[in-house]
């Protein structure tokens, strides 16, 4: 029987019980992370744990464990479940209290749950690229927090699926922000363009790795907002996330990017990323 983490305890999956008064369930009052596991090893765990604590701070939630304890507990979970390739899902809510919007007067214990999921790497997408649509970004103004409130993202992704596309690229007015569950990049004349890290996007951990890869490859990076029109004029477009890694985008709405083929710069960045994955394998 696979185990799940409930606060400090590893319990059998079928023993997991959560309260309907959990504020995560009623308000989305919590935060989460998705951490990739390659060959039983966590990829960029420190970066994910740091971001989790930053998200917690931003919603005034105090995580009752040190980063080191949490790190070790996540390794224990992976080991216990003998996870080889896949990811960890982890969330922490503000805890259990009768429904009332304001924080509970009596401080609650945050509720942490985590589980592992086996998943194959999406190598076909990496090789061939995917299609995307443009959708208006209707989310709140703190997209930098990895909050459990994902309704805007969910509605965007559903539109993409209904259009037989892999991702919805969101824009606020003319400005492209990010995907429904990924960061978005364009390459023009060998220069990489992507939205700056502010309240309009999540500072992706994979994005941070992409920035490092570009630095190592000598690819110039411009972190400035780009318009929808500019995105469609790019030589190459790709997305990044923990589970999608680096996935070329070859079509956006009716516009074909780079004759429908992943571009050379995207390939170079994929290769540099792969070398970092191989280091933990
Ligand atoms: N999503 N932007 C949004 C809105 C995201 O939801 C994600 C990740 C990213 C990329 O972040 P990272 O590189 O740290 O995974 C950007 C995760 C994977 C998810 O919700 O499943």
mmCIF file of C-alpha atoms and ligand atoms in Angstrom:
data_model
loop_
_atom_site.group_PDB
_atom_site.id
_atom_site.type_symbol
_atom_site.label_atom_id
_atom_site.label_comp_id
_atom_site.label_asym_id
_atom_site.label_seq_id
_atom_site.Cartn_x
_atom_site.Cartn_y
_atom_site.Cartn_z
ATOM 1 C CA UNK A 1 0.000 0.000 0.000
ATOM 2 C CA UNK A 2 1.356 3.410 -0.976
ATOM 3 C CA UNK A 3 1.820 5.951 1.766
ATOM 4 C CA UNK A 4 0.830 9.592 2.034
ATOM 5 C CA UNK A 5 2.186 12.239 4.282
ATOM 6 C CA UNK A 6 -0.248 13.803 6.767
ATOM 7 C CA UNK A 7 1.660 16.409 8.754
ATOM 8 C CA UNK A 8 4.538 14.409 10.261
ATOM 9 C CA UNK A 9 3.129 10.948 9.679
ATOM 10 C CA UNK A 10 3.400 8.546 6.789
ATOM 11 C CA UNK A 11 0.033 6.806 6.616
ATOM 12 C CA UNK A 12 -1.556 4.270 4.271
ATOM 13 C CA UNK A 13 -3.429 5.983 1.432
ATOM 14 C CA UNK A 14 -6.745 4.444 2.469
ATOM 15 C CA UNK A 15 -6.335 5.803 6.004
ATOM 16 C CA UNK A 16 -6.275 9.434 4.841
ATOM 17 C CA UNK A 17 -9.144 11.458 6.321
ATOM 18 C CA UNK A 18 -9.559 15.190 5.906
ATOM 19 C CA UNK A 19 -12.125 17.498 7.463
ATOM 20 C CA UNK A 20 -14.761 19.318 5.414
ATOM 21 C CA UNK A 21 -13.890 22.304 7.630
ATOM 22 C CA UNK A 22 -10.377 22.358 6.222
ATOM 23 C CA UNK A 23 -9.822 25.909 4.953
ATOM 24 C CA UNK A 24 -8.095 24.528 1.899
ATOM 25 C CA UNK A 25 -11.300 22.752 0.944
ATOM 26 C CA UNK A 26 -13.604 25.677 1.645
ATOM 27 C CA UNK A 27 -11.523 28.707 0.629
ATOM 28 C CA UNK A 28 -8.484 27.382 -1.228
ATOM 29 C CA UNK A 29 -6.694 28.884 1.780
ATOM 30 C CA UNK A 30 -3.327 27.225 1.302
ATOM 31 C CA UNK A 31 -0.309 26.732 -0.897
ATOM 32 C CA UNK A 32 1.301 23.887 -2.835
ATOM 33 C CA UNK A 33 4.322 22.596 -4.722
ATOM 34 C CA UNK A 34 4.955 19.957 -7.370
ATOM 35 C CA UNK A 35 8.471 18.493 -7.211
ATOM 36 C CA UNK A 36 9.877 16.254 -9.934
ATOM 37 C CA UNK A 37 11.552 12.952 -9.054
ATOM 38 C CA UNK A 38 14.072 11.416 -11.457
ATOM 39 C CA UNK A 39 15.386 7.957 -10.675
ATOM 40 C CA UNK A 40 14.332 8.299 -7.028
ATOM 41 C CA UNK A 41 15.992 11.701 -6.604
ATOM 42 C CA UNK A 42 14.256 15.044 -6.094
ATOM 43 C CA UNK A 43 15.083 17.672 -8.729
ATOM 44 C CA UNK A 44 15.803 21.203 -7.365
ATOM 45 C CA UNK A 45 14.223 20.392 -3.957
ATOM 46 C CA UNK A 46 15.814 23.367 -2.178
ATOM 47 C CA UNK A 47 14.335 25.795 -4.690
ATOM 48 C CA UNK A 48 10.846 24.261 -4.335
ATOM 49 C CA UNK A 49 11.012 24.256 -0.531
ATOM 50 C CA UNK A 50 12.239 27.870 -0.499
ATOM 51 C CA UNK A 51 9.342 28.890 -2.740
ATOM 52 C CA UNK A 52 6.883 27.023 -0.502
ATOM 53 C CA UNK A 53 8.068 29.038 2.505
ATOM 54 C CA UNK A 54 7.852 32.278 0.481
ATOM 55 C CA UNK A 55 4.275 31.438 -0.556
ATOM 56 C CA UNK A 56 3.463 30.641 3.098
ATOM 57 C CA UNK A 57 4.871 34.003 4.233
ATOM 58 C CA UNK A 58 2.844 35.807 1.578
ATOM 59 C CA UNK A 59 -0.432 34.349 2.923
ATOM 60 C CA UNK A 60 0.683 34.701 6.564
ATOM 61 C CA UNK A 61 0.801 30.958 7.179
ATOM 62 C CA UNK A 62 3.506 29.653 9.491
ATOM 63 C CA UNK A 63 4.828 26.223 8.469
ATOM 64 C CA UNK A 64 5.463 24.298 11.699
ATOM 65 C CA UNK A 65 8.564 22.454 10.431
ATOM 66 C CA UNK A 66 12.022 23.567 9.466
ATOM 67 C CA UNK A 67 12.997 23.387 5.793
ATOM 68 C CA UNK A 68 15.478 20.612 6.609
ATOM 69 C CA UNK A 69 12.875 18.449 8.345
ATOM 70 C CA UNK A 70 10.466 18.899 5.434
ATOM 71 C CA UNK A 71 13.198 18.053 2.933
ATOM 72 C CA UNK A 72 14.008 14.821 4.772
ATOM 73 C CA UNK A 73 10.345 13.884 5.174
ATOM 74 C CA UNK A 74 9.823 14.223 1.410
ATOM 75 C CA UNK A 75 12.784 11.927 0.743
ATOM 76 C CA UNK A 76 11.310 9.411 3.217
ATOM 77 C CA UNK A 77 8.005 9.519 1.315
ATOM 78 C CA UNK A 78 9.721 8.868 -2.023
ATOM 79 C CA UNK A 79 11.762 6.039 -0.532
ATOM 80 C CA UNK A 80 8.783 4.468 1.242
ATOM 81 C CA UNK A 81 6.759 4.471 -2.006
ATOM 82 C CA UNK A 82 9.766 3.339 -4.042
ATOM 83 C CA UNK A 83 9.041 6.121 -6.509
ATOM 84 C CA UNK A 84 11.467 6.056 -9.420
ATOM 85 C CA UNK A 85 10.146 8.574 -11.990
ATOM 86 C CA UNK A 86 7.297 10.932 -11.254
ATOM 87 C CA UNK A 87 6.586 13.738 -8.857
ATOM 88 C CA UNK A 88 5.567 14.716 -5.356
ATOM 89 C CA UNK A 89 2.438 16.795 -4.792
ATOM 90 C CA UNK A 90 2.516 18.723 -1.525
ATOM 91 C CA UNK A 91 0.011 21.167 -0.079
ATOM 92 C CA UNK A 92 -0.406 23.015 3.198
ATOM 93 C CA UNK A 93 -3.643 24.648 4.284
ATOM 94 C CA UNK A 94 -4.341 27.050 7.131
ATOM 95 C CA UNK A 95 -6.048 24.215 9.007
ATOM 96 C CA UNK A 96 -9.469 23.184 10.261
ATOM 97 C CA UNK A 97 -12.012 25.608 11.706
ATOM 98 C CA UNK A 98 -15.775 26.289 11.296
ATOM 99 C CA UNK A 99 -16.314 28.234 8.081
ATOM 100 C CA UNK A 100 -15.584 31.940 8.463
ATOM 101 C CA UNK A 101 -13.624 34.016 5.963
ATOM 102 C CA UNK A 102 -11.326 35.719 8.470
ATOM 103 C CA UNK A 103 -8.468 33.703 9.955
ATOM 104 C CA UNK A 104 -9.603 31.541 12.903
ATOM 105 C CA UNK A 105 -9.362 33.401 16.226
ATOM 106 C CA UNK A 106 -7.966 30.307 17.891
ATOM 107 C CA UNK A 107 -4.793 29.586 15.898
ATOM 108 C CA UNK A 108 -5.171 26.360 13.871
ATOM 109 C CA UNK A 109 -2.542 23.762 13.055
ATOM 110 C CA UNK A 110 -1.734 23.908 9.343
ATOM 111 C CA UNK A 111 -2.621 20.672 7.520
ATOM 112 C CA UNK A 112 0.137 19.297 5.300
ATOM 113 C CA UNK A 113 -0.517 16.464 2.882
ATOM 114 C CA UNK A 114 1.841 15.027 0.303
ATOM 115 C CA UNK A 115 1.730 12.066 -2.030
ATOM 116 C CA UNK A 116 3.788 10.636 -4.868
ATOM 117 C CA UNK A 117 2.684 10.038 -8.417
ATOM 118 C CA UNK A 118 4.423 7.886 -10.991
ATOM 119 C CA UNK A 119 4.670 9.690 -14.334
ATOM 120 C CA UNK A 120 6.552 9.155 -17.559
ATOM 121 C CA UNK A 121 8.431 12.064 -19.021
ATOM 122 C CA UNK A 122 6.489 13.638 -21.938
ATOM 123 C CA UNK A 123 9.202 12.845 -24.480
ATOM 124 C CA UNK A 124 6.889 12.953 -27.503
ATOM 125 C CA UNK A 125 5.923 16.528 -26.663
ATOM 126 C CA UNK A 126 9.580 17.404 -26.180
ATOM 127 C CA UNK A 127 10.406 15.963 -29.570
ATOM 128 C CA UNK A 128 7.462 17.202 -31.639
ATOM 129 C CA UNK A 129 6.150 20.253 -29.802
ATOM 130 C CA UNK A 130 2.559 21.131 -28.857
ATOM 131 C CA UNK A 131 -0.206 23.566 -29.804
ATOM 132 C CA UNK A 132 -1.517 26.385 -27.643
ATOM 133 C CA UNK A 133 -4.286 28.970 -27.609
ATOM 134 C CA UNK A 134 -4.294 32.544 -26.329
ATOM 135 C CA UNK A 135 -6.772 33.329 -23.530
ATOM 136 C CA UNK A 136 -7.413 36.405 -21.411
ATOM 137 C CA UNK A 137 -5.715 36.172 -18.002
ATOM 138 C CA UNK A 138 -8.565 36.534 -15.493
ATOM 139 C CA UNK A 139 -6.590 35.587 -12.380
ATOM 140 C CA UNK A 140 -5.980 37.662 -9.250
ATOM 141 C CA UNK A 141 -2.981 39.979 -8.885
ATOM 142 C CA UNK A 142 -0.751 37.714 -6.758
ATOM 143 C CA UNK A 143 0.103 35.025 -9.311
ATOM 144 C CA UNK A 144 3.578 34.920 -7.732
ATOM 145 C CA UNK A 145 2.067 32.966 -4.809
ATOM 146 C CA UNK A 146 1.672 29.241 -5.526
ATOM 147 C CA UNK A 147 -1.799 29.259 -3.982
ATOM 148 C CA UNK A 148 -4.408 26.494 -4.045
ATOM 149 C CA UNK A 149 -6.819 28.941 -5.689
ATOM 150 C CA UNK A 150 -6.509 27.799 -9.293
ATOM 151 C CA UNK A 151 -9.918 28.513 -10.793
ATOM 152 C CA UNK A 152 -8.569 30.985 -13.352
ATOM 153 C CA UNK A 153 -5.899 28.455 -14.362
ATOM 154 C CA UNK A 154 -8.435 25.614 -14.475
ATOM 155 C CA UNK A 155 -10.813 27.534 -16.771
ATOM 156 C CA UNK A 156 -7.928 28.519 -19.063
ATOM 157 C CA UNK A 157 -6.628 24.925 -19.314
ATOM 158 C CA UNK A 158 -10.130 23.609 -20.009
ATOM 159 C CA UNK A 159 -10.448 26.048 -22.939
ATOM 160 C CA UNK A 160 -7.154 24.701 -24.275
ATOM 161 C CA UNK A 161 -8.332 21.098 -23.980
ATOM 162 C CA UNK A 162 -11.610 21.908 -25.709
ATOM 163 C CA UNK A 163 -9.557 23.398 -28.563
ATOM 164 C CA UNK A 164 -7.431 20.206 -28.679
ATOM 165 C CA UNK A 165 -4.439 22.165 -27.432
ATOM 166 C CA UNK A 166 -1.916 21.388 -24.732
ATOM 167 C CA UNK A 167 -1.681 24.795 -23.097
ATOM 168 C CA UNK A 168 -3.495 28.110 -22.764
ATOM 169 C CA UNK A 169 -1.171 31.105 -23.009
ATOM 170 C CA UNK A 170 -2.673 33.853 -20.870
ATOM 171 C CA UNK A 171 -2.507 37.602 -21.581
ATOM 172 C CA UNK A 172 -3.624 40.663 -19.627
ATOM 173 C CA UNK A 173 -4.870 42.922 -22.370
ATOM 174 C CA UNK A 174 -2.066 42.855 -24.947
ATOM 175 C CA UNK A 175 0.640 41.570 -22.571
ATOM 176 C CA UNK A 176 1.460 37.859 -22.476
ATOM 177 C CA UNK A 177 1.891 36.670 -18.873
ATOM 178 C CA UNK A 178 2.285 32.876 -18.594
ATOM 179 C CA UNK A 179 0.627 29.549 -19.362
ATOM 180 C CA UNK A 180 -2.193 28.096 -17.254
ATOM 181 C CA UNK A 181 0.414 25.846 -15.597
ATOM 182 C CA UNK A 182 3.705 26.901 -17.193
ATOM 183 C CA UNK A 183 5.996 29.812 -18.024
ATOM 184 C CA UNK A 184 6.206 31.036 -21.628
ATOM 185 C CA UNK A 185 9.242 32.104 -23.691
ATOM 186 C CA UNK A 186 9.866 33.428 -27.172
ATOM 187 C CA UNK A 187 13.134 33.482 -29.113
ATOM 188 C CA UNK A 188 13.825 36.099 -31.780
ATOM 189 C CA UNK A 189 17.193 36.428 -33.574
ATOM 190 C CA UNK A 190 18.801 34.271 -30.886
ATOM 191 C CA UNK A 191 17.536 36.395 -27.951
ATOM 192 C CA UNK A 192 15.196 34.833 -25.375
ATOM 193 C CA UNK A 193 12.208 36.913 -24.232
ATOM 194 C CA UNK A 194 10.049 36.130 -21.205
ATOM 195 C CA UNK A 195 7.830 37.964 -18.712
ATOM 196 C CA UNK A 196 9.715 39.421 -15.717
ATOM 197 C CA UNK A 197 9.117 37.789 -12.332
ATOM 198 C CA UNK A 198 6.567 40.014 -10.600
ATOM 199 C CA UNK A 199 3.047 39.580 -9.238
ATOM 200 C CA UNK A 200 1.656 38.641 -12.683
ATOM 201 C CA UNK A 201 3.472 35.292 -12.981
ATOM 202 C CA UNK A 202 4.741 32.412 -10.902
ATOM 203 C CA UNK A 203 8.529 32.406 -10.692
ATOM 204 C CA UNK A 204 8.842 28.852 -12.017
ATOM 205 C CA UNK A 205 11.618 26.682 -10.651
ATOM 206 C CA UNK A 206 12.056 25.299 -14.166
ATOM 207 C CA UNK A 207 12.214 28.945 -15.344
ATOM 208 C CA UNK A 208 15.110 29.481 -12.949
ATOM 209 C CA UNK A 209 16.862 26.444 -14.473
ATOM 210 C CA UNK A 210 16.143 27.775 -17.999
ATOM 211 C CA UNK A 211 17.770 31.100 -17.000
ATOM 212 C CA UNK A 212 20.866 29.196 -15.829
ATOM 213 C CA UNK A 213 20.966 27.158 -19.051
ATOM 214 C CA UNK A 214 20.797 30.359 -21.145
ATOM 215 C CA UNK A 215 23.606 31.895 -19.122
ATOM 216 C CA UNK A 216 25.765 28.815 -19.671
ATOM 217 C CA UNK A 217 24.907 28.727 -23.384
ATOM 218 C CA UNK A 218 25.590 32.453 -23.818
ATOM 219 C CA UNK A 219 21.991 33.120 -24.913
ATOM 220 C CA UNK A 220 20.935 36.690 -24.151
ATOM 221 C CA UNK A 221 17.794 36.935 -22.000
ATOM 222 C CA UNK A 222 15.384 39.881 -21.995
ATOM 223 C CA UNK A 223 12.895 39.777 -19.105
ATOM 224 C CA UNK A 224 10.350 42.257 -20.377
ATOM 225 C CA UNK A 225 6.634 42.015 -21.043
ATOM 226 C CA UNK A 226 5.846 41.078 -24.668
ATOM 227 C CA UNK A 227 2.631 41.567 -26.553
ATOM 228 C CA UNK A 228 0.509 38.836 -28.152
ATOM 229 C CA UNK A 229 1.545 40.204 -31.543
ATOM 230 C CA UNK A 230 5.240 39.983 -30.631
ATOM 231 C CA UNK A 231 4.780 36.414 -29.376
ATOM 232 C CA UNK A 232 3.254 35.356 -32.679
ATOM 233 C CA UNK A 233 6.221 36.931 -34.518
ATOM 234 C CA UNK A 234 8.821 34.955 -32.537
ATOM 235 C CA UNK A 235 11.142 32.530 -34.367
ATOM 236 C CA UNK A 236 10.582 29.944 -31.613
ATOM 237 C CA UNK A 237 8.241 29.601 -28.644
ATOM 238 C CA UNK A 238 8.385 27.144 -25.752
ATOM 239 C CA UNK A 239 6.957 26.564 -22.287
ATOM 240 C CA UNK A 240 8.470 25.248 -19.083
ATOM 241 C CA UNK A 241 7.183 23.587 -15.928
ATOM 242 C CA UNK A 242 8.164 20.889 -13.468
ATOM 243 C CA UNK A 243 6.115 18.199 -15.210
ATOM 244 C CA UNK A 244 6.349 19.474 -18.821
ATOM 245 C CA UNK A 245 10.051 20.383 -18.499
ATOM 246 C CA UNK A 246 10.892 22.247 -21.734
ATOM 247 C CA UNK A 247 8.207 21.781 -24.343
ATOM 248 C CA UNK A 248 8.324 23.515 -27.750
ATOM 249 C CA UNK A 249 5.157 25.314 -28.904
ATOM 250 C CA UNK A 250 4.720 25.004 -32.655
ATOM 251 C CA UNK A 251 1.254 26.511 -33.109
ATOM 252 C CA UNK A 252 -0.629 29.322 -31.326
ATOM 253 C CA UNK A 253 -4.267 29.743 -32.352
ATOM 254 C CA UNK A 254 -3.972 29.716 -36.174
ATOM 255 C CA UNK A 255 -0.336 30.850 -36.296
ATOM 256 C CA UNK A 256 2.308 28.259 -37.106
ATOM 257 C CA UNK A 257 5.628 28.892 -35.321
ATOM 258 C CA UNK A 258 8.913 28.016 -37.086
ATOM 259 C CA UNK A 259 7.101 26.061 -39.844
ATOM 260 C CA UNK A 260 5.634 23.801 -37.152
ATOM 261 C CA UNK A 261 8.979 22.466 -35.906
ATOM 262 C CA UNK A 262 10.852 22.920 -32.612
ATOM 263 C CA UNK A 263 13.664 25.431 -33.224
ATOM 264 C CA UNK A 264 17.438 25.137 -32.796
ATOM 265 C CA UNK A 265 17.683 27.402 -29.738
ATOM 266 C CA UNK A 266 14.897 25.489 -28.015
ATOM 267 C CA UNK A 267 16.788 22.269 -28.765
ATOM 268 C CA UNK A 268 19.973 23.688 -27.224
ATOM 269 C CA UNK A 269 18.121 24.722 -24.069
ATOM 270 C CA UNK A 270 16.428 21.298 -23.877
ATOM 271 C CA UNK A 271 19.868 19.658 -24.099
ATOM 272 C CA UNK A 272 21.349 21.881 -21.382
ATOM 273 C CA UNK A 273 18.326 21.110 -19.197
ATOM 274 C CA UNK A 274 18.750 17.394 -19.850
ATOM 275 C CA UNK A 275 22.347 17.547 -18.630
ATOM 276 C CA UNK A 276 21.097 18.970 -15.322
ATOM 277 C CA UNK A 277 18.514 16.185 -15.048
ATOM 278 C CA UNK A 278 21.197 13.571 -15.747
ATOM 279 C CA UNK A 279 23.249 14.985 -12.863
ATOM 280 C CA UNK A 280 20.603 13.867 -10.326
ATOM 281 C CA UNK A 281 19.829 10.537 -12.022
HETATM 282 N N1 LIG B 1 2.537 24.278 -12.326
HETATM 283 N N2 LIG B 1 3.109 29.107 -13.885
HETATM 284 C C1 LIG B 1 2.047 28.479 -13.363
HETATM 285 C C2 LIG B 1 0.750 29.187 -13.314
HETATM 286 C C3 LIG B 1 2.175 27.151 -12.887
HETATM 287 O O1 LIG B 1 1.110 26.526 -12.370
HETATM 288 C C4 LIG B 1 3.423 26.491 -12.988
HETATM 289 C C5 LIG B 1 3.640 25.086 -12.508
HETATM 290 C C6 LIG B 1 4.511 27.194 -13.545
HETATM 291 C C7 LIG B 1 5.881 26.591 -13.654
HETATM 292 O O2 LIG B 1 6.482 26.461 -12.398
HETATM 293 P P1 LIG B 1 7.532 25.315 -12.082
HETATM 294 O O3 LIG B 1 8.573 25.413 -13.122
HETATM 295 O O4 LIG B 1 8.038 25.666 -10.732
HETATM 296 O O5 LIG B 1 6.806 23.996 -12.115
HETATM 297 C C8 LIG B 1 4.317 28.507 -13.975
HETATM 298 C C9 LIG B 1 2.654 23.026 -11.611
HETATM 299 C C10 LIG B 1 3.595 22.065 -12.232
HETATM 300 C C11 LIG B 1 1.264 22.470 -11.390
HETATM 301 O O6 LIG B 1 0.411 23.239 -10.980
HETATM 302 O O7 LIG B 1 1.052 21.269 -11.591
#
